[in-house]
């Protein structure tokens, strides 16, 4: 708040350090009931007790709430704050109400070091992520760091195998599909065999996710925080992962799969955009059974004609973005690597569509 | 399995007092960058190194003038206290200027008008609200009402149901006809409001006329009670970006005024707005208003099937930036038909992630808000009035468009004066 300006206006004041630079990471923590999310949260708070961390429980509900509480942990103390979700015109506003409320709170009460958001087991983490995955030019204080899914080692496989009535999504599978980090918790409660089967199933759903195994949600926090999964800071790591990726084989019926392929050459930015839109927005591609391919998560590094820098492609549901990376291609061969995680994906059809439309445009470029 | 209690275990959480209604400044500042490609150059903005502002010094700046922070002056970065001291004589003039700017404009008003309803709130410019407002106006019972009209908090159930979806409706022929009719009526109401714009008239008087013009045409004024908005149209003066609430303030010679009209007729909404000159305006105002109008028309020129919605922002920002203006980011165009605001979302700034490709039968608005200074906005404690953070002026224009097989139809276009906006003849 404003301090009373008593000093003479002619006096030259002491400069203060620039505050606004830092952007605050938001980590979304999801997982089935009882998997260990709250335990993980507590663990993070106690380990990082010298940081100022905000914890929001249960994603923002539908329109009607005026306020939402959040807990702030600082110097070993925990206290409650309020987010004001007053509507005003949420209609033509670009930022989500919840995001604005967090920014407003930070402006009044100072910035946090981390923001952790624990969602309910039924929530679509992709929709929550979309709230925080804002355009860079909006100059938000907050950025989406990553999605962490906690899986119960004992019941996880059962959740994944659960048959849902037609049309309904298996939340457990979706949580894994969207995860940047999967924590398999309570490993002390299962046999090695069961653990291996769970690991394989998770890997088959999401070929990119990092898997950690824990007991009582105790993890090395450097693996959980500062993931930078949605921006360019982790791009060197991503490039490495993509290079080493292999296709997965389905472990479950009607399941979510990871498909990956790589192609040499330059792409035309325009045609790439059209391809991604046809895939994500129009759902134009079908598998051999005629079912539409639905992509949940999309990541890749591509080479665009005329650009010396590598370009990262990121998508969650229908939202996608092309981001120029600091890395140059230089003397490295220009290879495009793409990973698709979703339902009804057919690698051959996808690759063929991609090659015939996008790459063909740039013959000899 | 019952859910374990959510208490985080580091200790009992002391229950804090419910805070008073917030005085809400908006999001903080960050410079923007533009390149011709539509790619984002960095996932995280505003982390570029800042340069010292002192004359002749190009060192990296890690320090900031605290007085500027209090006064809301953007930037003011310096590398060291020494550099700052050397520049102090010129720098302190900025403080003086900012203090003068924020003094309330001299304006004659009746003794019982309150222009300081929020003690402690720091206004960004010279404009003030002129309270109290007249009581909520009624709409005759025989006029069809949108669902939010009778909701205690003005919420629209029909809009809430579709919240978050990006599916864009393709209107069937009957709906298109309904949109043509309502947009024509909305245009009539705006043209009537335009006639009233002159020094001395209050924005509330314009609102009253708008209200009567709507009801005379068997239309419900869409803004009324939309999320509890108290009036029948939005009137935005000078530094107000949008959603200004009509009040007792008389317009002054030299003001620029935007009047935003939306009407509801036979189940459809039609939305448009124009910025007008009040009396004689300065050169800067003319340039701002003219450029804003051009931004809108250039964007409209590009509308046709196959164009991505996200492209419009690139066109608008390019033209605004070429004229040294900035584009407001917090508010965007929107789909409109049976719902006031729905998919698609149409941001007006470059490099946005808007979802959707134009198809024949889509109906949406483009409504760029362009500013003389920075794009950052802030909302008054009334929860609606959006103003520029630096107090400089902002202009806006809006049309409702229908995508056709070959391009688009401007449903809210003016039928006389060759379709020109009113300000063009106001020279």
GROMACS .gro file of N, CA and C in nm, chain A residues 270 272-285 320, chain B residues 306-308 310 354 356-357:
model
   69
  270UNK      N    1   0.266  -2.215  -4.252
  270UNK     CA    2   0.124  -2.208  -4.282
  270UNK      C    3   0.060  -2.345  -4.291
  272UNK      N    4   0.173  -2.626  -4.179
  272UNK     CA    5   0.179  -2.694  -4.049
  272UNK      C    6   0.062  -2.651  -3.963
  273UNK      N    7   0.036  -2.520  -3.961
  273UNK     CA    8  -0.077  -2.468  -3.884
  273UNK      C    9  -0.207  -2.534  -3.928
  274UNK      N   10  -0.226  -2.545  -4.059
  274UNK     CA   11  -0.350  -2.603  -4.110
  274UNK      C   12  -0.360  -2.749  -4.067
  275UNK      N   13  -0.248  -2.820  -4.074
  275UNK     CA   14  -0.250  -2.960  -4.035
  275UNK      C   15  -0.290  -2.974  -3.887
  276UNK      N   16  -0.227  -2.895  -3.803
  276UNK     CA   17  -0.256  -2.904  -3.659
  276UNK      C   18  -0.401  -2.867  -3.632
  277UNK      N   19  -0.452  -2.766  -3.703
  277UNK     CA   20  -0.591  -2.727  -3.682
  277UNK      C   21  -0.687  -2.834  -3.730
  278UNK      N   22  -0.656  -2.895  -3.842
  278UNK     CA   23  -0.742  -3.002  -3.890
  278UNK      C   24  -0.745  -3.116  -3.790
  279UNK      N   25  -0.631  -3.140  -3.727
  279UNK     CA   26  -0.621  -3.248  -3.630
  279UNK      C   27  -0.690  -3.213  -3.500
  280UNK      N   28  -0.660  -3.096  -3.445
  280UNK     CA   29  -0.710  -3.060  -3.313
  280UNK      C   30  -0.849  -2.999  -3.315
  281UNK      N   31  -0.876  -2.909  -3.408
  281UNK     CA   32  -1.003  -2.839  -3.406
  281UNK      C   33  -1.111  -2.910  -3.487
  282UNK      N   34  -1.075  -2.951  -3.608
  282UNK     CA   35  -1.177  -3.011  -3.696
  282UNK      C   36  -1.189  -3.161  -3.675
  283UNK      N   37  -1.093  -3.220  -3.608
  283UNK     CA   38  -1.089  -3.365  -3.586
  283UNK      C   39  -1.113  -3.440  -3.717
  284UNK      N   40  -1.035  -3.399  -3.814
  284UNK     CA   41  -1.058  -3.447  -3.950
  284UNK      C   42  -1.002  -3.585  -3.978
  285UNK      N   43  -0.909  -3.631  -3.894
  285UNK     CA   44  -0.845  -3.758  -3.927
  285UNK      C   45  -0.910  -3.873  -3.853
  320UNK      N   46  -0.317  -2.476  -2.895
  320UNK     CA   47  -0.181  -2.511  -2.933
  320UNK      C   48  -0.103  -2.385  -2.962
  671UNK      N   49  -1.217  -1.995  -4.395
  671UNK     CA   50  -1.081  -2.048  -4.400
  671UNK      C   51  -0.981  -1.967  -4.321
  672UNK      N   52  -1.015  -1.842  -4.289
  672UNK     CA   53  -0.922  -1.759  -4.212
  672UNK      C   54  -0.932  -1.797  -4.065
  673UNK      N   55  -0.817  -1.807  -3.997
  673UNK     CA   56  -0.818  -1.840  -3.854
  673UNK      C   57  -0.854  -1.715  -3.774
  675UNK      N   58  -0.743  -1.635  -3.499
  675UNK     CA   59  -0.625  -1.578  -3.434
  675UNK      C   60  -0.550  -1.479  -3.523
  719UNK      N   61  -0.617  -1.808  -3.012
  719UNK     CA   62  -0.761  -1.826  -3.034
  719UNK      C   63  -0.786  -1.952  -3.115
  721UNK      N   64  -1.021  -2.176  -3.364
  721UNK     CA   65  -1.131  -2.168  -3.459
  721UNK      C   66  -1.092  -2.111  -3.594
  722UNK      N   67  -1.162  -2.160  -3.695
  722UNK     CA   68  -1.143  -2.116  -3.832
  722UNK      C   69  -1.278  -2.066  -3.882
   0.00000   0.00000   0.00000
